[in-house]
Coordinates of N, CA and C in Angstrom, one line a residue:
Chain A
N26 N 57.8 -0.9 -36.3 CA 56.9 -2.0 -36.6 C 56.0 -2.2 -35.4
A27 N 55.0 -1.4 -35.2 CA 54.2 -1.4 -34.0 C 53.2 -2.6 -34.0
G28 N 52.5 -2.9 -35.1 CA 51.6 -4.0 -35.1 C 50.3 -3.6 -34.4
V29 N 49.9 -4.2 -33.3 CA 48.7 -3.9 -32.6 C 49.1 -3.2 -31.3
T30 N 48.6 -2.0 -31.0 CA 48.9 -1.3 -29.8 C 47.7 -1.1 -29.0
Q31 N 47.8 -1.5 -27.7 CA 46.7 -1.4 -26.7 C 47.1 -0.4 -25.6
T32 N 46.2 0.4 -25.2 CA 46.4 1.3 -24.1 C 45.1 1.4 -23.2
P33 N 45.3 1.4 -21.9 CA 46.5 1.4 -21.2 C 47.0 -0.1 -21.0
K34 N 48.1 -0.3 -20.4 CA 48.6 -1.7 -20.1 C 48.0 -2.2 -18.8
F35 N 47.8 -1.3 -17.8 CA 47.2 -1.7 -16.5 C 46.2 -0.6 -16.1
Q36 N 45.2 -1.0 -15.4 CA 44.2 -0.1 -14.9 C 43.5 -0.7 -13.7
V37 N 43.2 0.1 -12.7 CA 42.4 -0.3 -11.6 C 41.2 0.7 -11.5
L38 N 40.0 0.1 -11.4 CA 38.8 0.9 -11.4 C 38.0 0.6 -10.2
K39 N 37.1 1.4 -9.8 CA 36.2 1.1 -8.7 C 34.9 0.7 -9.4
T40 N 34.1 -0.2 -8.7 CA 32.8 -0.6 -9.2 C 32.0 0.6 -9.6
G41 N 31.4 0.6 -10.8 CA 30.5 1.6 -11.3 C 31.2 2.7 -12.2
Q42 N 32.6 2.7 -12.1 CA 33.3 3.7 -13.0 C 33.2 3.2 -14.4
S43 N 33.4 4.1 -15.3 CA 33.5 3.8 -16.7 C 34.9 3.9 -17.3
M44 N 35.2 3.3 -18.4 CA 36.5 3.3 -18.9 C 36.5 2.8 -20.4
T45 N 37.4 3.4 -21.2 CA 37.5 2.9 -22.6 C 38.9 2.4 -22.8
L46 N 39.0 1.2 -23.3 CA 40.3 0.6 -23.7 C 40.5 0.9 -25.2
Q47 N 41.7 1.3 -25.5 CA 42.0 1.7 -26.9 C 42.8 0.6 -27.6
C48 N 42.6 0.5 -28.9 CA 43.3 -0.4 -29.7 C 43.5 0.2 -31.0
A49 N 44.8 0.1 -31.5 CA 45.1 0.6 -32.9 C 46.0 -0.4 -33.6
Q50 N 45.8 -0.6 -34.9 CA 46.7 -1.4 -35.7 C 47.2 -0.6 -36.9
D51 N 48.4 -0.9 -37.3 CA 49.0 -0.2 -38.4 C 49.3 -1.1 -39.6
M52 N 48.5 -2.2 -39.7 CA 48.8 -3.2 -40.7 C 47.7 -3.2 -41.8
N53 N 46.9 -2.2 -41.8 CA 45.8 -2.1 -42.8 C 44.8 -3.3 -42.8
H54 N 44.6 -3.8 -41.6 CA 43.8 -5.0 -41.5 C 42.3 -4.6 -41.5
N55 N 41.5 -5.4 -42.0 CA 40.0 -5.2 -42.0 C 39.3 -5.6 -40.7
S56 N 39.7 -6.7 -40.2 CA 39.0 -7.3 -39.0 C 39.7 -7.0 -37.7
M57 N 39.0 -6.7 -36.7 CA 39.5 -6.4 -35.4 C 38.7 -7.1 -34.3
Y58 N 39.3 -7.5 -33.2 CA 38.6 -8.3 -32.2 C 39.0 -7.8 -30.8
W59 N 38.0 -7.9 -29.9 CA 38.3 -7.8 -28.5 C 38.0 -9.1 -27.7
Y60 N 39.0 -9.6 -27.0 CA 38.9 -10.8 -26.2 C 39.1 -10.5 -24.7
R61 N 38.6 -11.3 -23.8 CA 39.0 -11.3 -22.5 C 39.6 -12.7 -22.1
Q62 N 40.6 -12.7 -21.2 CA 41.2 -13.9 -20.8 C 41.1 -14.0 -19.3
D63 N 40.5 -15.1 -18.8 CA 40.3 -15.3 -17.4 C 41.0 -16.6 -17.0
P64 N 41.5 -16.8 -15.8 CA 42.2 -18.0 -15.3 C 41.4 -19.2 -15.6
G65 N 42.0 -20.2 -16.2 CA 41.3 -21.5 -16.4 C 40.4 -21.5 -17.6
M66 N 40.3 -20.4 -18.3 CA 39.4 -20.4 -19.4 C 40.2 -19.9 -20.7
G67 N 39.7 -20.3 -21.8 CA 40.3 -19.9 -23.0 C 39.9 -18.4 -23.3
L68 N 40.6 -17.8 -24.2 CA 40.2 -16.5 -24.7 C 38.7 -16.5 -25.1
R69 N 38.0 -15.5 -24.7 CA 36.6 -15.4 -25.1 C 36.3 -14.1 -25.9
L70 N 35.6 -14.2 -27.0 CA 35.4 -13.1 -27.8 C 34.3 -12.2 -27.2
I71 N 34.6 -10.9 -27.1 CA 33.6 -10.0 -26.6 C 32.8 -9.3 -27.8
Y72 N 33.5 -8.7 -28.6 CA 33.0 -8.1 -29.8 C 34.0 -8.2 -30.9
Y73 N 33.6 -8.2 -32.2 CA 34.5 -8.0 -33.3 C 33.9 -7.1 -34.3
S74 N 34.8 -6.7 -35.2 CA 34.5 -5.8 -36.3 C 35.1 -6.4 -37.6
A75 N 34.2 -6.9 -38.5 CA 34.7 -7.6 -39.7 C 35.3 -6.5 -40.7
S76 N 34.8 -5.3 -40.6 CA 35.4 -4.3 -41.5 C 35.0 -2.9 -40.9
E77 N 35.6 -1.9 -41.4 CA 35.2 -0.5 -40.9 C 33.7 -0.3 -41.1
G78 N 33.1 0.2 -40.0 CA 31.7 0.5 -40.0 C 30.8 -0.6 -39.6
T79 N 31.4 -1.8 -39.2 CA 30.5 -2.9 -38.8 C 31.1 -3.4 -37.4
T80 N 30.2 -3.8 -36.6 CA 30.5 -4.5 -35.3 C 29.5 -5.6 -35.0
D81 N 30.0 -6.7 -34.4 CA 29.1 -7.8 -34.0 C 29.5 -8.3 -32.7
K82 N 28.4 -8.8 -32.0 CA 28.6 -9.4 -30.7 C 29.3 -10.8 -30.8
G83 N 30.2 -11.0 -29.8 CA 30.8 -12.4 -29.6 C 30.1 -13.2 -28.6
E84 N 30.9 -14.0 -27.9 CA 30.3 -14.9 -26.8 C 29.9 -14.1 -25.6
V85 N 30.6 -13.1 -25.2 CA 30.4 -12.5 -23.9 C 30.3 -11.0 -24.0
P86 N 29.3 -10.4 -24.7 CA 29.2 -9.0 -24.9 C 28.6 -8.1 -23.8
N87 N 27.9 -8.8 -22.9 CA 27.1 -8.0 -21.9 C 28.0 -7.2 -21.0
G88 N 27.7 -5.9 -20.9 CA 28.4 -5.0 -20.1 C 29.5 -4.2 -20.8
Y89 N 29.6 -4.5 -22.1 CA 30.6 -3.8 -23.0 C 29.9 -3.2 -24.2
N90 N 30.6 -2.1 -24.7 CA 30.2 -1.5 -26.0 C 31.5 -1.3 -26.8
V91 N 31.4 -1.3 -28.1 CA 32.6 -1.0 -28.9 C 32.3 0.0 -30.0
S92 N 33.4 0.6 -30.5 CA 33.3 1.6 -31.6 C 34.5 1.3 -32.5
R93 N 34.1 1.1 -33.8 CA 35.2 1.0 -34.8 C 35.3 2.4 -35.4
L94 N 36.2 3.1 -34.8 CA 36.3 4.6 -35.1 C 36.7 4.8 -36.6
N95 N 37.6 4.0 -37.1 CA 38.1 4.1 -38.5 C 38.8 2.7 -38.7
K96 N 39.5 2.5 -39.8 CA 40.0 1.2 -40.1 C 41.1 0.8 -39.1
R97 N 41.8 1.8 -38.5 CA 42.9 1.5 -37.6 C 42.5 1.2 -36.2
E98 N 41.4 1.9 -35.7 CA 41.1 1.9 -34.3 C 39.8 1.2 -33.9
F99 N 39.9 0.4 -32.8 CA 38.7 -0.3 -32.3 C 38.7 -0.2 -30.8
S100 N 37.8 0.5 -30.2 CA 37.8 0.7 -28.8 C 36.7 -0.1 -28.1
L101 N 37.0 -0.4 -26.8 CA 36.1 -1.2 -26.0 C 35.7 -0.4 -24.8
R102 N 34.5 -0.2 -24.5 CA 34.0 0.6 -23.4 C 33.3 -0.2 -22.4
L103 N 33.6 0.0 -21.1 CA 32.9 -0.5 -20.0 C 32.1 0.7 -19.4
E104 N 30.8 0.7 -19.5 CA 30.0 1.8 -19.0 C 29.9 1.9 -17.5
S105 N 29.8 0.8 -16.9 CA 29.6 0.7 -15.4 C 30.3 -0.5 -15.0
A106 N 31.6 -0.4 -14.6 CA 32.5 -1.6 -14.4 C 32.0 -2.4 -13.2
A107 N 32.1 -3.7 -13.3 CA 31.7 -4.6 -12.3 C 32.9 -5.5 -11.9
P108 N 33.0 -6.0 -10.7 CA 34.1 -6.9 -10.4 C 34.3 -8.1 -11.3
S109 N 33.2 -8.6 -11.9 CA 33.2 -9.7 -12.8 C 34.0 -9.4 -14.1
Q110 N 34.2 -8.1 -14.3 CA 34.9 -7.7 -15.5 C 36.4 -7.6 -15.3
T111 N 36.9 -7.9 -14.1 CA 38.3 -8.0 -13.8 C 38.9 -9.1 -14.7
S112 N 39.8 -8.8 -15.6 CA 40.3 -9.7 -16.5 C 41.5 -9.1 -17.2
V113 N 42.1 -9.9 -18.1 CA 43.1 -9.4 -19.1 C 42.4 -9.3 -20.4
Y114 N 42.5 -8.1 -21.0 CA 41.8 -7.9 -22.3 C 42.8 -7.8 -23.4
F115 N 42.5 -8.5 -24.5 CA 43.4 -8.5 -25.7 C 42.6 -8.0 -26.9
C116 N 43.3 -7.2 -27.6 CA 42.8 -6.8 -28.9 C 43.6 -7.5 -30.0
A117 N 42.9 -7.9 -31.1 CA 43.6 -8.6 -32.2 C 43.1 -8.1 -33.5
S118 N 43.9 -8.2 -34.5 CA 43.5 -7.9 -35.9 C 43.9 -8.9 -36.9
R119 N 43.3 -9.0 -38.0 CA 43.7 -9.9 -39.1 C 43.2 -9.2 -40.4
P120 N 43.9 -9.7 -41.5 CA 43.5 -9.0 -42.8 C 42.0 -9.1 -43.1
G121 N 41.4 -10.3 -42.9 CA 40.0 -10.4 -43.2 C 39.8 -10.4 -44.7
G122 N 38.6 -10.2 -45.1 CA 38.2 -10.1 -46.5 C 38.6 -11.3 -47.3
R123 N 39.3 -11.2 -48.4 CA 39.7 -12.3 -49.2 C 40.9 -13.1 -48.6
A124 N 41.6 -12.5 -47.6 CA 42.7 -13.2 -47.0 C 42.1 -14.0 -45.9
F125 N 41.4 -15.1 -46.3 CA 40.6 -15.8 -45.4 C 41.3 -16.6 -44.3
N126 N 42.5 -17.1 -44.7 CA 43.3 -17.9 -43.7 C 44.5 -17.2 -43.2
Q127 N 44.5 -15.9 -43.1 CA 45.6 -15.3 -42.4 C 45.3 -15.2 -40.9
P128 N 46.4 -15.3 -40.1 CA 46.3 -15.4 -38.7 C 45.9 -14.0 -38.0
Q129 N 45.6 -14.1 -36.8 CA 45.3 -12.9 -36.0 C 46.7 -12.4 -35.4
H130 N 46.8 -11.1 -35.2 CA 47.9 -10.5 -34.6 C 47.4 -9.8 -33.3
F131 N 48.0 -10.1 -32.2 CA 47.5 -9.7 -30.9 C 48.3 -8.5 -30.3
G132 N 47.6 -7.6 -29.6 CA 48.3 -6.6 -28.8 C 48.8 -7.3 -27.5
D133 N 49.5 -6.5 -26.7 CA 50.1 -7.0 -25.5 C 49.2 -7.2 -24.3
G134 N 48.0 -6.7 -24.4 CA 47.0 -6.9 -23.4 C 46.8 -5.7 -22.4
T135 N 45.7 -5.6 -21.8 CA 45.4 -4.7 -20.8 C 44.9 -5.4 -19.5
R136 N 45.7 -5.3 -18.4 CA 45.2 -5.9 -17.2 C 44.3 -5.0 -16.4
L137 N 43.1 -5.3 -16.3 CA 42.1 -4.5 -15.7 C 41.6 -5.1 -14.4
S138 N 41.7 -4.4 -13.3 CA 41.1 -4.8 -12.0 C 40.0 -3.9 -11.6
I139 N 38.9 -4.5 -11.1 CA 37.8 -3.7 -10.7 C 37.5 -4.0 -9.2
L140 N 37.6 -3.0 -8.4 CA 37.4 -3.3 -6.9 C 36.0 -3.0 -6.5
Chain B
K13 N 27.2 -27.1 -29.0 CA 28.1 -26.2 -28.4 C 29.5 -26.3 -29.1
N14 N 30.1 -25.2 -29.4 CA 31.5 -25.3 -30.0 C 32.5 -25.5 -28.9
E15 N 33.2 -26.6 -28.9 CA 34.2 -26.9 -27.9 C 35.6 -27.2 -28.5
V16 N 36.6 -26.7 -27.9 CA 38.0 -26.9 -28.3 C 38.7 -27.5 -27.0
E17 N 39.2 -28.7 -27.2 CA 39.8 -29.4 -26.1 C 41.3 -29.5 -26.3
Q18 N 42.1 -29.2 -25.4 CA 43.6 -29.4 -25.5 C 44.1 -30.3 -24.5
S19 N 45.1 -31.1 -24.8 CA 45.7 -32.0 -23.9 C 47.2 -32.1 -24.2
P20 N 48.1 -32.3 -23.2 CA 47.7 -32.2 -21.8 C 47.5 -30.7 -21.4
Q21 N 47.0 -30.5 -20.1 CA 46.9 -29.1 -19.6 C 48.2 -28.6 -19.2
N22 N 49.1 -29.5 -18.6 CA 50.4 -29.1 -18.2 C 51.4 -30.1 -18.7
L23 N 52.6 -29.7 -19.0 CA 53.6 -30.6 -19.5 C 55.0 -30.1 -19.1
T24 N 55.7 -31.0 -18.5 CA 57.1 -30.7 -18.2 C 58.0 -31.6 -18.9
A25 N 59.1 -31.1 -19.6 CA 59.9 -31.9 -20.4 C 61.4 -31.5 -20.1
Q26 N 62.3 -32.5 -20.4 CA 63.7 -32.2 -20.3 C 64.1 -31.6 -21.6
E27 N 65.1 -30.7 -21.5 CA 65.7 -30.1 -22.7 C 66.1 -31.2 -23.7
G28 N 65.7 -31.0 -25.0 CA 66.0 -31.9 -26.0 C 64.9 -32.9 -26.4
E29 N 63.9 -33.0 -25.5 CA 62.8 -34.0 -25.8 C 61.9 -33.5 -26.9
F30 N 61.3 -34.5 -27.5 CA 60.3 -34.2 -28.6 C 58.9 -34.1 -27.8
I31 N 58.2 -33.0 -28.2 CA 57.0 -32.7 -27.4 C 55.8 -32.7 -28.4
T32 N 54.7 -33.2 -27.9 CA 53.5 -33.1 -28.7 C 52.3 -32.6 -27.8
I33 N 51.6 -31.6 -28.4 CA 50.5 -31.0 -27.8 C 49.3 -31.2 -28.7
N34 N 48.2 -31.6 -28.1 CA 47.0 -32.0 -28.9 C 45.8 -31.1 -28.8
C35 N 45.1 -31.0 -29.9 CA 43.9 -30.2 -29.9 C 42.8 -30.9 -30.7
S36 N 41.6 -31.0 -30.0 CA 40.5 -31.6 -30.7 C 39.3 -30.7 -30.7
Y37 N 38.4 -30.8 -31.6 CA 37.3 -29.9 -31.7 C 36.0 -30.7 -32.2
S38 N 34.9 -30.1 -32.1 CA 33.6 -30.9 -32.1 C 33.0 -30.9 -33.5
V39 N 33.1 -29.9 -34.3 CA 32.4 -29.8 -35.5 C 33.3 -29.3 -36.6
G40 N 32.8 -29.3 -37.9 CA 33.7 -28.9 -39.0 C 34.2 -27.5 -38.9
I41 N 35.5 -27.3 -39.2 CA 36.2 -26.0 -39.2 C 36.6 -25.6 -40.5
S42 N 36.9 -24.3 -40.6 CA 37.5 -23.7 -41.8 C 38.9 -23.4 -41.6
A43 N 39.4 -23.3 -40.4 CA 40.8 -23.0 -40.1 C 41.1 -23.3 -38.6
L44 N 42.3 -23.7 -38.4 CA 42.8 -23.9 -37.0 C 44.1 -23.1 -36.8
H45 N 44.2 -22.5 -35.6 CA 45.3 -21.5 -35.3 C 46.0 -22.0 -34.1
W46 N 47.3 -22.1 -34.2 CA 48.2 -22.4 -33.0 C 48.9 -21.1 -32.6
L47 N 48.8 -20.8 -31.3 CA 49.4 -19.6 -30.8 C 50.3 -19.9 -29.6
Q48 N 51.2 -19.0 -29.3 CA 52.1 -19.2 -28.2 C 51.9 -17.9 -27.3
Q49 N 51.7 -18.2 -26.0 CA 51.6 -17.1 -25.0 C 52.8 -17.1 -24.1
H50 N 53.6 -16.1 -24.1 CA 54.8 -16.0 -23.4 C 54.5 -15.8 -21.9
P51 N 55.5 -16.1 -21.0 CA 55.2 -15.9 -19.6 C 54.9 -14.4 -19.3
G52 N 55.3 -13.5 -20.0 CA 55.0 -12.1 -19.8 C 53.6 -11.7 -20.3
G53 N 52.9 -12.7 -21.0 CA 51.5 -12.5 -21.4 C 51.3 -12.2 -22.9
G54 N 52.3 -11.8 -23.6 CA 52.1 -11.6 -25.1 C 51.7 -12.8 -25.8
I55 N 50.9 -12.7 -26.9 CA 50.4 -13.8 -27.7 C 51.0 -13.6 -29.1
V56 N 51.6 -14.7 -29.6 CA 52.2 -14.7 -30.9 C 51.6 -15.9 -31.7
S57 N 51.3 -15.6 -33.0 CA 50.7 -16.6 -33.9 C 51.9 -17.5 -34.3
L58 N 51.6 -18.8 -34.3 CA 52.6 -19.8 -34.8 C 52.2 -20.3 -36.2
F59 N 51.0 -20.9 -36.2 CA 50.6 -21.4 -37.5 C 49.1 -21.2 -37.6
M60 N 48.6 -21.1 -38.9 CA 47.2 -21.2 -39.2 C 47.1 -22.2 -40.3
L61 N 46.3 -23.2 -40.2 CA 46.2 -24.2 -41.2 C 44.8 -24.8 -41.3
S62 N 44.5 -25.2 -42.5 CA 43.2 -25.8 -42.7 C 43.3 -27.3 -43.2
S63 N 44.5 -27.7 -43.6 CA 44.7 -29.1 -44.0 C 46.2 -29.4 -43.9
G64 N 46.5 -30.7 -43.8 CA 47.9 -31.1 -44.0 C 48.8 -30.8 -42.8
K65 N 49.9 -30.2 -43.1 CA 51.0 -30.0 -42.2 C 51.8 -28.7 -42.6
K66 N 52.2 -28.0 -41.5 CA 53.1 -26.9 -41.7 C 54.3 -27.0 -40.8
K67 N 55.4 -26.5 -41.2 CA 56.7 -26.6 -40.4 C 57.4 -25.2 -40.4
H68 N 57.8 -24.8 -39.2 CA 58.6 -23.6 -39.1 C 59.7 -23.9 -38.1
G69 N 60.9 -24.0 -38.5 CA 62.0 -24.3 -37.6 C 61.8 -25.6 -36.9
R70 N 61.8 -25.6 -35.6 CA 61.6 -26.8 -34.8 C 60.1 -27.1 -34.5
L71 N 59.2 -26.3 -35.0 CA 57.8 -26.5 -34.8 C 57.1 -27.1 -36.0
I72 N 56.3 -28.1 -35.7 CA 55.5 -28.7 -36.8 C 54.0 -28.8 -36.3
A73 N 53.1 -28.4 -37.2 CA 51.7 -28.5 -36.9 C 51.0 -29.4 -37.9
T74 N 50.2 -30.3 -37.5 CA 49.5 -31.1 -38.4 C 48.0 -31.1 -38.1
I75 N 47.2 -31.4 -39.0 CA 45.7 -31.4 -38.8 C 45.1 -32.6 -39.6
N76 N 44.2 -33.3 -38.9 CA 43.4 -34.4 -39.5 C 42.0 -33.9 -39.5
I77 N 41.5 -33.5 -40.6 CA 40.1 -33.0 -40.7 C 39.1 -34.0 -40.4
Q78 N 39.3 -35.2 -40.9 CA 38.3 -36.3 -40.6 C 38.2 -36.6 -39.1
E79 N 39.3 -36.6 -38.4 CA 39.3 -37.0 -37.0 C 39.1 -35.8 -36.1
K80 N 39.0 -34.6 -36.7 CA 38.8 -33.3 -36.0 C 39.9 -33.2 -34.9
H81 N 41.1 -33.2 -35.3 CA 42.2 -33.3 -34.4 C 43.5 -32.6 -35.0
S82 N 44.2 -31.8 -34.2 CA 45.4 -31.2 -34.6 C 46.5 -31.5 -33.6
S83 N 47.8 -31.5 -34.0 CA 48.9 -31.7 -33.1 C 49.9 -30.6 -33.4
L84 N 50.5 -30.1 -32.3 CA 51.7 -29.2 -32.4 C 52.9 -30.0 -31.9
H85 N 53.9 -30.1 -32.7 CA 55.1 -30.8 -32.2 C 56.3 -29.9 -32.1
I86 N 57.1 -30.1 -31.1 CA 58.3 -29.3 -30.9 C 59.5 -30.3 -30.9
T87 N 60.4 -30.2 -31.8 CA 61.5 -31.1 -31.8 C 62.7 -30.4 -31.1
A88 N 63.5 -31.2 -30.5 CA 64.7 -30.7 -29.7 C 64.3 -29.5 -28.8
S89 N 63.4 -29.8 -27.9 CA 62.9 -28.7 -27.1 C 64.0 -28.0 -26.3
H90 N 63.7 -26.7 -26.0 CA 64.7 -25.8 -25.3 C 63.9 -25.0 -24.3
P91 N 64.6 -24.7 -23.2 CA 63.9 -23.9 -22.1 C 63.2 -22.6 -22.7
R92 N 63.7 -22.0 -23.7 CA 63.0 -20.9 -24.3 C 61.6 -21.2 -24.9
D93 N 61.4 -22.5 -25.1 CA 60.1 -22.9 -25.6 C 59.0 -22.9 -24.5
S94 N 59.4 -22.7 -23.2 CA 58.5 -22.7 -22.1 C 57.5 -21.6 -22.3
A95 N 56.2 -21.9 -22.4 CA 55.2 -21.0 -22.7 C 53.8 -21.7 -22.6
V96 N 52.8 -21.0 -22.8 CA 51.4 -21.6 -22.9 C 51.1 -21.7 -24.4
Y97 N 50.7 -22.9 -24.9 CA 50.4 -23.0 -26.3 C 48.9 -23.2 -26.4
I98 N 48.3 -22.4 -27.3 CA 46.9 -22.2 -27.4 C 46.4 -22.6 -28.8
C99 N 45.3 -23.4 -28.8 CA 44.7 -23.8 -30.1 C 43.4 -23.0 -30.2
A100 N 43.1 -22.5 -31.4 CA 41.9 -21.8 -31.7 C 41.3 -22.3 -33.0
V101 N 40.0 -22.4 -33.1 CA 39.4 -22.8 -34.4 C 38.4 -21.8 -34.9
R102 N 38.2 -21.8 -36.2 CA 37.2 -21.0 -36.8 C 36.2 -22.1 -37.4
Y103 N 35.1 -22.2 -36.8 CA 34.1 -23.2 -37.3 C 33.5 -22.7 -38.6
S104 N 33.1 -23.7 -39.4 CA 32.6 -23.4 -40.8 C 31.4 -22.5 -40.7
N105 N 30.6 -22.6 -39.6 CA 29.4 -21.8 -39.6 C 29.5 -20.6 -38.7
T106 N 30.7 -20.1 -38.4 CA 30.8 -19.0 -37.5 C 31.6 -17.8 -38.1
G107 N 31.8 -17.8 -39.4 CA 32.4 -16.7 -40.1 C 33.7 -16.3 -39.5
N108 N 33.7 -15.0 -38.9 CA 35.0 -14.4 -38.4 C 35.3 -14.8 -37.0
Q109 N 34.5 -15.6 -36.3 CA 34.8 -15.8 -34.9 C 35.7 -17.0 -34.7
F110 N 36.6 -16.9 -33.7 CA 37.5 -18.0 -33.3 C 37.1 -18.5 -31.9
Y111 N 37.2 -19.8 -31.7 CA 37.0 -20.3 -30.4 C 38.3 -21.0 -29.9
F112 N 38.6 -20.7 -28.6 CA 39.9 -21.0 -28.1 C 39.9 -22.1 -27.1
G113 N 40.9 -23.0 -27.1 CA 41.2 -23.9 -26.0 C 41.7 -23.2 -24.8
T114 N 41.8 -23.9 -23.7 CA 42.3 -23.3 -22.5 C 43.9 -23.3 -22.4
G115 N 44.5 -23.9 -23.4 CA 46.0 -23.8 -23.4 C 46.7 -25.0 -22.8
T116 N 47.9 -25.2 -23.2 CA 48.8 -26.2 -22.6 C 50.0 -25.5 -22.1
S117 N 50.3 -25.6 -20.8 CA 51.4 -24.9 -20.2 C 52.6 -25.8 -20.3
L118 N 53.6 -25.4 -21.0 CA 54.8 -26.2 -21.2 C 56.0 -25.6 -20.5
T119 N 56.7 -26.5 -19.7 CA 57.9 -26.1 -19.0 C 59.0 -27.0 -19.5
V120 N 60.1 -26.5 -20.0 CA 61.2 -27.2 -20.5 C 62.4 -27.0 -19.5
I121 N 62.8 -28.1 -18.9 CA 63.9 -28.0 -17.9 C 65.3 -28.2 -18.5
P122 N 66.2 -27.3 -18.2 CA 67.6 -27.5 -18.7 C 68.2 -28.9 -18.3

């Protein structure tokens, strides 16, 4: 019963390096989300995908790109990492569509440090 | 601006106490979500509600749409309830997006 799986769990990058965070869900959910969590701040939405084939910007999209590869997978890419992107990143999914009030399910998070 | 305010920020309680955590928001919502973040960092959904009250075990969530306010209650608190409790709302005009409070850090002392 995997739910939402994120890889990697930890990563250290140097400024300017690129990296892709992977997320996969096995619950046949339509909607998927990428958030970042910083000390003293609530989770902030980076990008989301309401359904396969669509993506939309959230509150803090600058410096990131996403790909909804298929219904299961939603990846987040940092093209040129900056120290300000040091954070804990969470992927989440929810049924979406007509299941309007179903909750989000979260992955365990990726702790990313950029030096 | 969409804002979600939680209070208190930090809360320490003795085992067995009744606990209340509050969440207020600024404009009309279509749903409110209570989540629990464990000390290890994992986030678990507790409740999602758009009106009234929901109960699961020792946890009760209520929402007052007119007052733009929700509360999460924990009865007979236990040290294993120690966690950060997070409120998130989906505003009526923001479709699939959720906005999160900064969380309430709860410590329950034996």
